[in-house]
PDB file of C-alpha atoms in Angstrom:
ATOM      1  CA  UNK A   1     -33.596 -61.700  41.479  1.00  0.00           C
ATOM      2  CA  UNK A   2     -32.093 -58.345  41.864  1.00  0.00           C
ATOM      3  CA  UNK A   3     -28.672 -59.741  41.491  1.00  0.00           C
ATOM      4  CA  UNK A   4     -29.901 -61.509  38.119  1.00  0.00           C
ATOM      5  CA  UNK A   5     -30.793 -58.042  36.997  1.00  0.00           C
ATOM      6  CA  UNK A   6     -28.090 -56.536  37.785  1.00  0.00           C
ATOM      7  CA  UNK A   7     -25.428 -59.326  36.192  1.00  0.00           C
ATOM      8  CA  UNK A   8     -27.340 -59.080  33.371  1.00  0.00           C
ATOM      9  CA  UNK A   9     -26.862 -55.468  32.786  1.00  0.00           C
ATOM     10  CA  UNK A  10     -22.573 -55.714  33.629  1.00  0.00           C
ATOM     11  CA  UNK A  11     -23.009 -58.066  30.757  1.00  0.00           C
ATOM     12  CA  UNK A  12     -24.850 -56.095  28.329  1.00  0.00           C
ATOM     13  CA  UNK A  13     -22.491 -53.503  29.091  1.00  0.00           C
ATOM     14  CA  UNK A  14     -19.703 -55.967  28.985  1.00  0.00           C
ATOM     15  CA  UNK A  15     -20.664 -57.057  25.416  1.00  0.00           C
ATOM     16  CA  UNK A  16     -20.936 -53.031  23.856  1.00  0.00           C
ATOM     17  CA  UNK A  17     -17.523 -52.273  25.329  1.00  0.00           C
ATOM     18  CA  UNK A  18     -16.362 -55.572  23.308  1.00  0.00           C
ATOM     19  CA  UNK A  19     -17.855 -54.109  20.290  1.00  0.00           C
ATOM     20  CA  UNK A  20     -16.192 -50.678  20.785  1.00  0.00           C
ATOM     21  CA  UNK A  21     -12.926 -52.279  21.110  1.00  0.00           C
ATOM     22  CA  UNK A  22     -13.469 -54.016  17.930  1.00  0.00           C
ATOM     23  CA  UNK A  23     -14.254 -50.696  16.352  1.00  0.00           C
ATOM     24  CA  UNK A  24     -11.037 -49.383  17.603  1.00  0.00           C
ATOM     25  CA  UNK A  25      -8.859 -52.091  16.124  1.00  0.00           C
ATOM     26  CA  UNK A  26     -10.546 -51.717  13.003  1.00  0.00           C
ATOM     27  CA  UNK A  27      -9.429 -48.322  13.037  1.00  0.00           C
ATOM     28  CA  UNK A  28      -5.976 -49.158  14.053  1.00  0.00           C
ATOM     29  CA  UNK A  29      -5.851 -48.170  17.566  1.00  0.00           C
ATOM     30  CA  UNK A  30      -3.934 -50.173  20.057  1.00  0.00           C
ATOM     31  CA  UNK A  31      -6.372 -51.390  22.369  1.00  0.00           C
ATOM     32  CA  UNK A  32      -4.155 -54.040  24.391  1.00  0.00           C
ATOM     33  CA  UNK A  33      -4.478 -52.129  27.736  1.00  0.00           C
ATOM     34  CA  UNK A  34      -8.164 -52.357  27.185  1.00  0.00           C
ATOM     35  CA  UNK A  35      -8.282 -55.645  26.464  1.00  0.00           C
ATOM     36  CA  UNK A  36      -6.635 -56.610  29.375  1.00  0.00           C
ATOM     37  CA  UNK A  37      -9.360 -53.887  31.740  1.00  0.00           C
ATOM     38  CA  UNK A  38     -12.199 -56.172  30.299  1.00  0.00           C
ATOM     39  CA  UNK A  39     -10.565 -59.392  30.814  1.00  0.00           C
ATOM     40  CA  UNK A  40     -10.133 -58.258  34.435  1.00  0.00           C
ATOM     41  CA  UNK A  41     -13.834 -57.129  34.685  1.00  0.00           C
ATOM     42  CA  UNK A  42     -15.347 -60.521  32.958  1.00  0.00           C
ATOM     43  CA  UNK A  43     -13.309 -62.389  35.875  1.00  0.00           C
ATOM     44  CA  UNK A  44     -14.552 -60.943  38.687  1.00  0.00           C
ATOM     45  CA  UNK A  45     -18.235 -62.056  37.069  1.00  0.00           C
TER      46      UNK A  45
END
């Protein structure tokens, strides 16, 4: 149960650092290398 918690909460986070990447290419800003950090994170899920 812990572990649900926990994955749960990786994901939330997960899902507002998506959104504030968004917001950065809306603005223009390169966000590749970023990209690529989350992909790696969301793997290891």
């Amino acid at each position: 149960m812990y572990v649900d918690h926990s994955r749960d909460a990786i994901e939330s986070a997960i899902a507002l650092t998506k959104d504030s990447i968004e917001e950065f290419k809306a603005e223009g800003l390169d966000t590749a290398y970023l990209d690529d950090q989350l992909g790696k994170l969301k793997s290891q899920l």
